[in-house]
Coordinates of C-alpha atoms and ligand atoms in Angstrom, one line a residue:
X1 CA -10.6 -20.7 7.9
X2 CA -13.9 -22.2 7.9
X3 CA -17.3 -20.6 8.1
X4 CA -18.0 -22.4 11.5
X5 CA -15.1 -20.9 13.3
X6 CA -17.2 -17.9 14.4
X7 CA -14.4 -16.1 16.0
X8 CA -12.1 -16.1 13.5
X9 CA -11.8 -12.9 11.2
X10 CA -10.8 -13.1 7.6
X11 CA -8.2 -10.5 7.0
X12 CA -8.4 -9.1 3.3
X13 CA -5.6 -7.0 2.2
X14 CA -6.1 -4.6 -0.5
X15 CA -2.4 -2.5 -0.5
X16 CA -2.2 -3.2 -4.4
X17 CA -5.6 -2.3 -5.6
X18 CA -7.4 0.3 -3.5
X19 CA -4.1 1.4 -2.1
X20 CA -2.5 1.5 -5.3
X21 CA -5.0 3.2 -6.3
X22 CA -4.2 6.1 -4.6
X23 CA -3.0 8.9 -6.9
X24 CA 1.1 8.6 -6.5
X25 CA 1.3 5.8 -5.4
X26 CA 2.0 3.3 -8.4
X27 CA 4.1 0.5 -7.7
X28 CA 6.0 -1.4 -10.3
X29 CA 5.8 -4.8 -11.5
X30 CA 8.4 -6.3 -9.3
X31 CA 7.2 -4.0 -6.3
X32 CA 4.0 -6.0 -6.4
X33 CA 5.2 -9.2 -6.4
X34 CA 7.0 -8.6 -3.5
X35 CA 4.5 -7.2 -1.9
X36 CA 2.0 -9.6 -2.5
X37 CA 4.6 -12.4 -1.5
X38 CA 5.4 -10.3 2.0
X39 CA 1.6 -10.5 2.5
X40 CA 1.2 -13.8 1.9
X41 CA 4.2 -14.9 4.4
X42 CA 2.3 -12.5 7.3
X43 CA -0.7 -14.9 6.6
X44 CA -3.2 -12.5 5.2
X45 CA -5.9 -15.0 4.1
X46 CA -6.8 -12.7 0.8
X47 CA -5.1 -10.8 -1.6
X48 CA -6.8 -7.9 -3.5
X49 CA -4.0 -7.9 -6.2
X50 CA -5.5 -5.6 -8.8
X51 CA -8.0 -4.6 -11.4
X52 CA -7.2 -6.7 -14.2
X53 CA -9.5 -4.6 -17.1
X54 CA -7.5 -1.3 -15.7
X55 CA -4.4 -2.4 -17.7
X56 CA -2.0 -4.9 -19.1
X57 CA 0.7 -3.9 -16.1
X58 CA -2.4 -5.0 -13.8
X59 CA -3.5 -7.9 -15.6
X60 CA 0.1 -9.4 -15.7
X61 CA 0.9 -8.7 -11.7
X62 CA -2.2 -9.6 -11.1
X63 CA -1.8 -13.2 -12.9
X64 CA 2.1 -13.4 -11.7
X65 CA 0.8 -12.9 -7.9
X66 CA -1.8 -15.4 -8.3
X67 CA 1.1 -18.2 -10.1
X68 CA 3.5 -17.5 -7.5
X69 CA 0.5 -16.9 -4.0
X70 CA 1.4 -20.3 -1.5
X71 CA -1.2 -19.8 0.9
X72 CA -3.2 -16.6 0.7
X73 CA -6.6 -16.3 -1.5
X74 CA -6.0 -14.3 -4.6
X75 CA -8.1 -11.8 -5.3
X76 CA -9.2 -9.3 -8.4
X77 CA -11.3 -6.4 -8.9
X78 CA -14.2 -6.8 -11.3
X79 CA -17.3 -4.2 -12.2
X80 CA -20.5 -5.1 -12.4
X81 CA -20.2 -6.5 -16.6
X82 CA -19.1 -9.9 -18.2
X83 CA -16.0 -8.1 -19.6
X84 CA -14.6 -7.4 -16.5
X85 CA -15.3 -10.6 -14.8
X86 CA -14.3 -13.0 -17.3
X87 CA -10.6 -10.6 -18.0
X88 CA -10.6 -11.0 -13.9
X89 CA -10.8 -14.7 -14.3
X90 CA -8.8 -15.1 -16.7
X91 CA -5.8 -13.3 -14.3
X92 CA -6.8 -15.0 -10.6
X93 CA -7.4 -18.5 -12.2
X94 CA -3.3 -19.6 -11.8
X95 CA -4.1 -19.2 -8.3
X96 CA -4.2 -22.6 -6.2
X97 CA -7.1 -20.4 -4.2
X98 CA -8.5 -17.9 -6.7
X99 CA -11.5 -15.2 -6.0
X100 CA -13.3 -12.6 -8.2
X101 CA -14.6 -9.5 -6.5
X102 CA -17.3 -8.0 -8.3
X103 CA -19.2 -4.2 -7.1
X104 CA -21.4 -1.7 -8.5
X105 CA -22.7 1.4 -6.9
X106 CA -25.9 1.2 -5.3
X107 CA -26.7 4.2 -3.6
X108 CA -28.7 6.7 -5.6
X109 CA -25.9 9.0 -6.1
X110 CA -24.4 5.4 -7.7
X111 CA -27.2 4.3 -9.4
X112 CA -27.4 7.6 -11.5
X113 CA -24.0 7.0 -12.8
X114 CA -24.4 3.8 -15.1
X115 CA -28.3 5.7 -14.8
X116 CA -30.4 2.1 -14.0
X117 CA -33.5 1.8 -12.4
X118 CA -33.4 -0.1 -9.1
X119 CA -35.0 -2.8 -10.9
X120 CA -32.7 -2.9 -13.7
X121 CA -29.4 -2.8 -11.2
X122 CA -31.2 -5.6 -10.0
X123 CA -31.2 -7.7 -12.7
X124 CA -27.8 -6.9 -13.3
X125 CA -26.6 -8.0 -10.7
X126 CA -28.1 -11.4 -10.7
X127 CA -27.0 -11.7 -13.9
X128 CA -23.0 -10.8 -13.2
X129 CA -22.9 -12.4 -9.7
X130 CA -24.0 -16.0 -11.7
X131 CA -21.8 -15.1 -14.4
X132 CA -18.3 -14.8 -11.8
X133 CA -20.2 -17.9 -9.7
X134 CA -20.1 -20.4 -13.0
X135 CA -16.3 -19.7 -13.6
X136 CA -15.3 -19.6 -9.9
X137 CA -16.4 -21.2 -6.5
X138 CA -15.4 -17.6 -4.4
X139 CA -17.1 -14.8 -5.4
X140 CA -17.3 -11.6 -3.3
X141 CA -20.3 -9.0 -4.1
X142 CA -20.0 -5.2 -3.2
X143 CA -22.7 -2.9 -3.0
X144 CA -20.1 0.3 -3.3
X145 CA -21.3 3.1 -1.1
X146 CA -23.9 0.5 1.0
X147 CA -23.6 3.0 3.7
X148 CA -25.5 5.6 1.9
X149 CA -27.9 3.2 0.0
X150 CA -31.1 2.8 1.2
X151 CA -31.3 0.0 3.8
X152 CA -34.7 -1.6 2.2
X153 CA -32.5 -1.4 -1.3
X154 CA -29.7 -3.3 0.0
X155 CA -31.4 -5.9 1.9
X156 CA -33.1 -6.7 -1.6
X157 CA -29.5 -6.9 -3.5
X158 CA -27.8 -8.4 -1.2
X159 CA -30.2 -11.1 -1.0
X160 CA -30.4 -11.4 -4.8
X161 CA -26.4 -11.7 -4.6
X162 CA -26.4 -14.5 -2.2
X163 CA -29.2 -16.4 -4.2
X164 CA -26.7 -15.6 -7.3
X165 CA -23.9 -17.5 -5.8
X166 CA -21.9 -15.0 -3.7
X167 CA -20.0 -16.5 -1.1
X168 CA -18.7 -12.9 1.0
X169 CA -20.9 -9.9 0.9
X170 CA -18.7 -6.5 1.2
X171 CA -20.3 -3.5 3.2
X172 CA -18.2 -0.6 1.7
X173 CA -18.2 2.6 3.7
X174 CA -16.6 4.5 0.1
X175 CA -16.5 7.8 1.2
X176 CA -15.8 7.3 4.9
X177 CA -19.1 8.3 6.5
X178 CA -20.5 6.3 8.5
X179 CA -19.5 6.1 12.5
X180 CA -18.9 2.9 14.6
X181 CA -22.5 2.2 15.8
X182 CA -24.2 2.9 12.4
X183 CA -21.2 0.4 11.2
X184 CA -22.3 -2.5 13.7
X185 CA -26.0 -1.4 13.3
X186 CA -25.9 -2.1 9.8
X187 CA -24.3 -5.2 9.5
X188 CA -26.3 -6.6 12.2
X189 CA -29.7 -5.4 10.3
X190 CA -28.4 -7.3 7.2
X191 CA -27.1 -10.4 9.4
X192 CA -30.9 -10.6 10.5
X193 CA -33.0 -9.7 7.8
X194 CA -31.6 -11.1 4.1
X195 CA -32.2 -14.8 3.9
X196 CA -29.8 -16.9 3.2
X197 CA -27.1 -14.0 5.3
X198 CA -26.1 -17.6 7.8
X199 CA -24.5 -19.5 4.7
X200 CA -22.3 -16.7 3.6
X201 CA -19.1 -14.0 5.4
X202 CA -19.8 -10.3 5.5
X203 CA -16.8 -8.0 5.1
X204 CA -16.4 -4.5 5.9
X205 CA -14.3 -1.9 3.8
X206 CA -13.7 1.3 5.2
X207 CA -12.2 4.8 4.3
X208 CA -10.3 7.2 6.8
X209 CA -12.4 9.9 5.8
X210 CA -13.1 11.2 9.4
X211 CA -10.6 9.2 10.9
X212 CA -12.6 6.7 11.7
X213 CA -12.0 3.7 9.6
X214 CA -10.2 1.3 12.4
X215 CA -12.8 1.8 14.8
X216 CA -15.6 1.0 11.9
X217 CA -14.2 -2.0 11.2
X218 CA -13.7 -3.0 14.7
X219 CA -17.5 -2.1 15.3
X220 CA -18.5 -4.2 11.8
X221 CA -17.0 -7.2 13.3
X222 CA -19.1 -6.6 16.8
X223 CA -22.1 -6.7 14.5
X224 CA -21.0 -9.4 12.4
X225 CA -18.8 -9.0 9.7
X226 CA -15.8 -11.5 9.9
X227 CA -13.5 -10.2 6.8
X228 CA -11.9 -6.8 7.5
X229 CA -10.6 -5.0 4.1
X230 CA -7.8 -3.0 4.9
X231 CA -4.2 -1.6 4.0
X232 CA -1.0 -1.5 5.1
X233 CA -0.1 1.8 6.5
X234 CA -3.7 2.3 5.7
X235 CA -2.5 3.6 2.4
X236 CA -5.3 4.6 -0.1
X237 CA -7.1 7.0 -1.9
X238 CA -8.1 10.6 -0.1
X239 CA -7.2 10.0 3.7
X240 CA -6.9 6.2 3.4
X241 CA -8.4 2.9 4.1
X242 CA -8.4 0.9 7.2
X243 CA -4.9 0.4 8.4
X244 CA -4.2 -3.6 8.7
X245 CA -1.6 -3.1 11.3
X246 CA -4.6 -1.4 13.7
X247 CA -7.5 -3.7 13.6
X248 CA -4.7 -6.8 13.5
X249 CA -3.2 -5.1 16.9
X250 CA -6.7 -3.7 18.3
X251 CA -7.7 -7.4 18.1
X252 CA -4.6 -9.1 19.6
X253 CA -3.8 -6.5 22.5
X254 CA -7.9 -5.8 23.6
X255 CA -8.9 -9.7 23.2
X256 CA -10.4 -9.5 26.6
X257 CA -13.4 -7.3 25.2
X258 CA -13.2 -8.6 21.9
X259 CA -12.9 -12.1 21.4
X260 CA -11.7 -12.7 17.8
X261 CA -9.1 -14.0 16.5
X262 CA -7.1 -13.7 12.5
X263 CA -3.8 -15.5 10.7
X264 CA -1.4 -12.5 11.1
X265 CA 1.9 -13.3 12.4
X266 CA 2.4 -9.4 13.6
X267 CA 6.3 -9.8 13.9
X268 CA 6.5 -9.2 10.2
X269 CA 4.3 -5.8 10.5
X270 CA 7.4 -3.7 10.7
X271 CA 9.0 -5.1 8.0
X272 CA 6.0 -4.9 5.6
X273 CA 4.9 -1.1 6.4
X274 CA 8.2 0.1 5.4
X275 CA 8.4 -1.6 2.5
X276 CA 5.1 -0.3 1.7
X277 CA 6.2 3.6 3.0
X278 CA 9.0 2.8 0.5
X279 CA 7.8 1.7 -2.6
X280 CA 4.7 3.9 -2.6
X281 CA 6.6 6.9 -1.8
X282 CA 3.8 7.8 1.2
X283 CA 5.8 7.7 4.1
X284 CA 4.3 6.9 7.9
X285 CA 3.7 9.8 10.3
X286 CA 6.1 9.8 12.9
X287 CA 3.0 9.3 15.3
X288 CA 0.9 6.9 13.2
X289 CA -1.0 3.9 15.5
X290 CA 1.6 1.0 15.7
X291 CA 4.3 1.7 12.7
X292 CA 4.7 5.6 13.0
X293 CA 8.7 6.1 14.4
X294 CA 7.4 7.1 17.7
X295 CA 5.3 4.7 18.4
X296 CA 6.4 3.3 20.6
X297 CA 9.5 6.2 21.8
X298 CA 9.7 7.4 25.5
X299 CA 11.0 10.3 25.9
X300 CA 9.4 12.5 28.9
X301 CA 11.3 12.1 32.1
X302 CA 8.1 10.6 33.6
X303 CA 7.5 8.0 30.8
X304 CA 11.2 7.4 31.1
X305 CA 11.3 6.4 34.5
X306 CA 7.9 3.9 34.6
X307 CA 9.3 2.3 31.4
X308 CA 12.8 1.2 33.6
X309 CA 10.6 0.2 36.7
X310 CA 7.9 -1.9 34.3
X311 CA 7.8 -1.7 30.8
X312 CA 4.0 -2.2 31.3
X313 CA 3.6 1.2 33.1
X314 CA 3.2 2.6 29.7
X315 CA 3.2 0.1 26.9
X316 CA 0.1 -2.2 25.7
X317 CA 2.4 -4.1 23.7
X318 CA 5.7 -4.8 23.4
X319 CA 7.7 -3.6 20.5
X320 CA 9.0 -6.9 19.4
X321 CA 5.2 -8.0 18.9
X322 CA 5.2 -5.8 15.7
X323 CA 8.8 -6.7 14.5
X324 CA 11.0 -3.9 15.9
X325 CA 14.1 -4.6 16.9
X326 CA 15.7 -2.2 19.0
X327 CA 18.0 0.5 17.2
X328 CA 20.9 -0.1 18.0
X329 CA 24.3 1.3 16.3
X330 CA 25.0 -1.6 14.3
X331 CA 28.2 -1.5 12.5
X332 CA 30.8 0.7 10.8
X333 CA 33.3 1.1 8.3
X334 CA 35.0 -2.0 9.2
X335 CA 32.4 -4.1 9.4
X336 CA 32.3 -7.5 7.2
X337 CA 29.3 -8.6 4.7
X338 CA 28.8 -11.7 6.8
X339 CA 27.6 -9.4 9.9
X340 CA 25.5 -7.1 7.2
X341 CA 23.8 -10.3 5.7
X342 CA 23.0 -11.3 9.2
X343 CA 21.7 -7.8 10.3
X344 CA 19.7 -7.0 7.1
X345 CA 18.5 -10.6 7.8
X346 CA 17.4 -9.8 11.2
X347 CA 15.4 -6.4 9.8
X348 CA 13.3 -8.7 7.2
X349 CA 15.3 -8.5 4.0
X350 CA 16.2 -11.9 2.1
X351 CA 19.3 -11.1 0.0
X352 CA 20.8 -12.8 -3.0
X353 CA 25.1 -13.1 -3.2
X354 CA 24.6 -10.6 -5.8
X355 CA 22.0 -8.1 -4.2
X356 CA 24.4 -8.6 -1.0
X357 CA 27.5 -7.7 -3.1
X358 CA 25.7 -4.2 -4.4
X359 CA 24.4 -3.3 -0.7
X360 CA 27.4 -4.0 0.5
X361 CA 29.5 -1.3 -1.9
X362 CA 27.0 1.4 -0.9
X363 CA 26.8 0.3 2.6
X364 CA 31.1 0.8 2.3
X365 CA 30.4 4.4 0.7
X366 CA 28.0 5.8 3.3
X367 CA 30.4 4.4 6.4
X368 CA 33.0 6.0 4.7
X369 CA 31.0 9.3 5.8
X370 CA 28.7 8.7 8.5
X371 CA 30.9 7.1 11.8
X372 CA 27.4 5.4 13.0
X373 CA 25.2 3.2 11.2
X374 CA 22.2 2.5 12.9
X375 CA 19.3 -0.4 11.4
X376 CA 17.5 2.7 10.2
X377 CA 20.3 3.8 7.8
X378 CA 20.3 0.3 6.8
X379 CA 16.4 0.4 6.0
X380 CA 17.0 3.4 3.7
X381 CA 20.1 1.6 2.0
X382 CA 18.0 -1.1 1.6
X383 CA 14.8 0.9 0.4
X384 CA 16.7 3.2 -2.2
X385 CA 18.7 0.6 -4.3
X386 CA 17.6 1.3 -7.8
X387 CA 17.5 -1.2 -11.1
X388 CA 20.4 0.1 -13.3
X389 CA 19.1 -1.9 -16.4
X390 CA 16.1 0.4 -15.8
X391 CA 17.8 3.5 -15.2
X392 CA 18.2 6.0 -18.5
X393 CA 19.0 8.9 -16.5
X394 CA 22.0 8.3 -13.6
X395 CA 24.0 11.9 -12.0
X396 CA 27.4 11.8 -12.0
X397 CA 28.4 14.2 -10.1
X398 CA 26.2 17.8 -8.1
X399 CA 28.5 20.4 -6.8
X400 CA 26.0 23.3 -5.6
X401 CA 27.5 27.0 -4.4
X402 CA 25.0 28.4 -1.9
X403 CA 25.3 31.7 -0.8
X404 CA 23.4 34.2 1.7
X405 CA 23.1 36.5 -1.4
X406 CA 21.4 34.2 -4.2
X407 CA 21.1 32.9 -6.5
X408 CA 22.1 29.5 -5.6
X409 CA 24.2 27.7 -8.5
X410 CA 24.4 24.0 -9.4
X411 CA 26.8 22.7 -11.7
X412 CA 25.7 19.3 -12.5
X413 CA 26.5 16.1 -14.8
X414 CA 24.4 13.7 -15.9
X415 CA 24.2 9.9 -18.1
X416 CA 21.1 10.5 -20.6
X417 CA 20.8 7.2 -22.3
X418 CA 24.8 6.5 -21.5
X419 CA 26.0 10.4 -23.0
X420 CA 27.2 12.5 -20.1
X421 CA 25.8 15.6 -20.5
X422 CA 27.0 18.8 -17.8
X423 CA 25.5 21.8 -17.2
X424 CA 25.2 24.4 -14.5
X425 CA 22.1 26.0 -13.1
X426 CA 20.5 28.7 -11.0
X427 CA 17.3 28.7 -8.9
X428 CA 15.8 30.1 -5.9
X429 CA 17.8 27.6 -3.1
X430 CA 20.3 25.0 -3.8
X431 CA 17.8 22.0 -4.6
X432 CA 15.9 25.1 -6.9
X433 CA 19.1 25.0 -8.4
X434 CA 19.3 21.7 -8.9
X435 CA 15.9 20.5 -9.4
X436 CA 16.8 23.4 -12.7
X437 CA 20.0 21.7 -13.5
X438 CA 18.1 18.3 -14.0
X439 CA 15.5 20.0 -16.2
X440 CA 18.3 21.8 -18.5
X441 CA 19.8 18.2 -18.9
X442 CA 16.5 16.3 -19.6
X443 CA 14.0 18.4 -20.9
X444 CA 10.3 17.1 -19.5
X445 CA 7.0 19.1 -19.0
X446 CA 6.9 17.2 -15.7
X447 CA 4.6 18.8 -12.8
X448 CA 6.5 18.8 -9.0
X449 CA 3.7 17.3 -7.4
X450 CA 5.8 17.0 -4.1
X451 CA 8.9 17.1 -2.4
X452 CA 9.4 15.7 1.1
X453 CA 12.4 15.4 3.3
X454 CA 12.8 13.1 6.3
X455 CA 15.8 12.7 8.7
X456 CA 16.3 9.2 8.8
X457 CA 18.2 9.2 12.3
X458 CA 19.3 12.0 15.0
X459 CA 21.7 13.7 14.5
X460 CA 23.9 16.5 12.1
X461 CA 25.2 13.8 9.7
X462 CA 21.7 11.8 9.6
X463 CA 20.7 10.8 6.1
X464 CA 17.8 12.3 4.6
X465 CA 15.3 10.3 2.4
X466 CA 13.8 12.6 0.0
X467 CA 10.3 12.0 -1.9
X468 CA 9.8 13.3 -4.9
X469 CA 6.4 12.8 -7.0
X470 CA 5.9 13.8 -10.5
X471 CA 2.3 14.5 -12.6
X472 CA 2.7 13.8 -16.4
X473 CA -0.6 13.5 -18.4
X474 CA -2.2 12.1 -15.4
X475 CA 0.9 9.4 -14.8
X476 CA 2.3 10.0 -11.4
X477 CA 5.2 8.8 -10.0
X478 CA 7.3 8.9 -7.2
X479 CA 11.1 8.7 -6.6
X480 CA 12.7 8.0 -3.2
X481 CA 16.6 8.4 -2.4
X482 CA 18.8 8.4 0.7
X483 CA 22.0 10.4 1.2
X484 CA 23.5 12.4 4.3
X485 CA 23.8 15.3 1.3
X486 CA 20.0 16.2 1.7
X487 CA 20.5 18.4 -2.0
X488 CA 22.2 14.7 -3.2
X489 CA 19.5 13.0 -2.0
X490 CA 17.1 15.4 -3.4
X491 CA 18.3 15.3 -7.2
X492 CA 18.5 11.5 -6.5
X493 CA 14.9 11.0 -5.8
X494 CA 14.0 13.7 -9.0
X495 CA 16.3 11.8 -11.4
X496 CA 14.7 8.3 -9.8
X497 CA 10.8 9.8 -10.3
X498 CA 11.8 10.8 -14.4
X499 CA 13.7 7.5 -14.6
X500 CA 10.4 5.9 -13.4
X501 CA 8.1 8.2 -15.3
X502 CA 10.3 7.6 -19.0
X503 CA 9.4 3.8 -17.7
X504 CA 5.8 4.2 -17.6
X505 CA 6.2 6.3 -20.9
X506 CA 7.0 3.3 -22.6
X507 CA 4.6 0.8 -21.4
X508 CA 1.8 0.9 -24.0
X509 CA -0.7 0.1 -20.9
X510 CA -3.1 2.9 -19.2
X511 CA -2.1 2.8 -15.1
X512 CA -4.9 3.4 -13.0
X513 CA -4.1 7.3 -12.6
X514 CA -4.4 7.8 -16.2
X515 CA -7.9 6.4 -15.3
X516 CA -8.3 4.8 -19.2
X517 CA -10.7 2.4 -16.8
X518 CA -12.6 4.3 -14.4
X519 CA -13.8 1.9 -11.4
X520 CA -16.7 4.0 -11.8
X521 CA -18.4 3.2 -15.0
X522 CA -20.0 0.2 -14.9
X523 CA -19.8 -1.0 -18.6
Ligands
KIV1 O1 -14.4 1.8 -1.5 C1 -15.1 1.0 -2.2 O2 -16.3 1.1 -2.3 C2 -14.3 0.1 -3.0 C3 -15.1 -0.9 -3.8 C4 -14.6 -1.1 -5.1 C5 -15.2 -2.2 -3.0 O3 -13.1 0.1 -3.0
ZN2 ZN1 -12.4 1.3 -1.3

């Protein structure tokens, strides 16, 4: 990556801060560091790891990512005060390629917050652009909201941030309002007007808003910008942020009208968004752009037909350019864990002898009910294996008596802290019932935020992967389990959100849904 290699744009992921930022979607420690390492193997050329003020849990990923990184830049979040930048530093500086990422809001709505002058934002941003610029060589400035500042104001602070030492300039579209040609106008008007705009990158950061984030981006880079800022899944706070997977595949497959260029080996885009649906708990549409189920599914008669003649009747790219493998039924109860290595291998996951050993007893289990297994059962195997040294609530055993008449019953027992506990239940349903049982066992003042259900595969004895997020004092979390018992499943995914929540309990750091930090305030 160099700044003379004009058609070549920077891709900046920020999954684990803006998307993680997202309320419900918290990832854990070790979630993060996988993450960031899967990120870093796709060739994403920077990582947004985190907001080290917001909390010890962010400081510490974002320090571990930045110690373990091999060839990504890592990135961390800093608002516009020394405090922030030098706590930033302090976390990125392990990294063989470290940046700090430094914004304040500068539209007028922004600038009443913090309630400074124009003159006075000015100054301060002078003063904390130098200050990130004398402890680190990569800085990146962001004028949050710059779609809604005033263009004359923004051509002034973005020229005071180059002067300062800023080596990328971020356009952020916060809210998600602006609309392709404003997006390209814009960065065009700043690429010709603030001096010094040759000798630095511009980047573009856009919210889903009115759905048009992807083609924002897209438009930035027409006008100038050569670092995109997006997601995976385009996970992120209201309706999202620009989806990676989209401007990565708009770029590759439409080449012809736009000639540019990035790093990202898209056979490992697959691989990535589930992990991503399945440790944020936010699961892909089925007909989401590129990673949604049906993406790339042909089912009318029509489609059908062209797609035997000439795949190309109908597809713009070929499956295996994202990382899907074809489903195919891949094994049974008589399969060996020599074949399972090799398959799980094939769908993206490294294993250890003793992670292998674990799959492979619950892989046993669910062939024992379910005759086919297809690479999607195996993703949910894979995406529900829980920590047990982590775990203080485990069922034992759910037996639930539904009738047409009501009230459903559910006689449950339970491990609290290693003491089985039983009880039995009533509620409007069987998973009512349940959800009840789990609450008699474990008293919590909890909130059901959600509850989601998703057939993994076709078909009567298809799993279901259940959701299940829970509000406490502003922590949410989110559980995820797999069983062809959807009410299993279910009380699974509740027990897996408290076990989760009692974690977060005991962490004596704020998360970023507790907001002790608000990326808001400036000081
Ligand atoms: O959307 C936004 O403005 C941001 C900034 C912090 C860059 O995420
Ligand atoms: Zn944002």
């Amino acid at each position: 990556m160099s700044n003379t290699d004009k058609d070549r744009v920077v891709i900046f992921d920020t999954t684990l801060r803006d998307g993680e930022q997202s309320p419900g979607a918290t990832m854990s420690h070790e979630e993060k560091l996988e993450i960031a390492g899967l990120l870093d193997d796709m060739g994403v050329d920077i990582i947004e790891a985190g907001f080290p003020i917001a909390s010890e849990g962010d400081f510490r990923a974002v320090s571990e990512i930045a110690k373990n990184a091999r060839d990504s830049v890592i990135c961390g979040l800093a608002r516009a005060n020394f405090g922030d930048i030098d706590r930033c530093w302090e976390a990125v500086k392990h990294a063989k390629k470290p940046r700090i990422h430094t914004f304040i809001g500068t539209s007028e709505l922004h600038r009443a917050i913090p309630n400074l002058t124009m003159d006075e934002m000015a100054v301060r941003i002078h003063d904390t652009v130098s200050h990130a610029r004398n402890l680190c060589d990569n800085v990146q400035w962001s004028p949050m909201d710059a779609t809604r500042t005033e263009e004359d104001y923004l051509c002034r602070v973005v020229e005071i941030a180059i002067k300062a030492g800023a080596t990328t300039i971020n356009i952020p579209d916060t809210v998600g309002y602006t609309a392709p040609t404003e997006s390209a106008d814009l960065i065009r008007m700043l690429v010709n007007n603030v001096p010094g705009a040759d000798e630095i990158i511009f980047a573009t950061h856009c919210h889903n808003d009115l759905g048009m984030a992807t083609a924002n981006s897209l438009a930035a880079v027409e006008g100038g910008a050569r670092q995109i800022e997006c997601t995976i899944n385009g996970l992120g706070e209201r309706a999202g942020n620009t989806a990676l997977e989209e401007v990565v595949m708009a770029l590759k497959v439409r080449g012809d009208i736009m000639p540019y260029r990035t790093g990202i080996d898209t056979t490992k885009i697959m691989n990535i968004s589930r992990r991503v649906a399945a440790v944020s708990g936010f699961a892909v549409q089925f007909n989401k752009a590129i990673v949604g189920k049906n993406a790339f599914a042909h089912e009318s008669g029509i489609h059908q037909d062209g797609m035997l003649k000439n795949s190309e009747t109908f597809e713009i790219m070929r499956p295996e350019d994202v990382g899907l493998t074809e489903t195919n039924i891949v094994m049974g109860k008589h399969s060996g864990r020599a074949a399972l290595r090799s398959k799980l291998e094939n769908l993206g996951f490294e294993l250890g002898d003793n992670q292998l050993k674990d799959v492979f007893v619950r892989f046993k289990e669910l062939a024992d009910r379910k005759k086919e297994i297809f690479d999607d059962d195996l993703v949910a195997l894979m995406n529900t294996a829980s920590d047990p040294e982590s775990e203080r609530l485990k069922l034992t055993s759910l037996c639930v008596v539904c009738g047409t008449d009501g009230p459903q019953e559910a006689v449950m027992r339970m491990l609290v802290d290693g003491v089985e506990k039983s009880t039995t239940a009533t509620g409007d349903g069987p998973v009512d019932a349940t959800f009840n049982a789990v609450k008699a066992l474990f008293a919590h003042e909890a909130r059901l935020q959600l509850y989601q259900v998703h057939a993994v595969t076709e078909g009567t004895d298809a799993q279901a992967t259940v959701s299940v997020r829970l509000e406490e004092e502003g922590r949410t979390v989110t559980g995820q389990s797999a069983d062809t018992d959807t009410v299993v499943a279910s009380a699974k995914a509740y027990i897996s959100a408290l076990n989760r929540l009692l974690m977060r309990r005991e962490q004596t750091d704020v998360g970023y849904d507790t907001k002790g930090v608000s990326y808001k305030d400036v000081s």
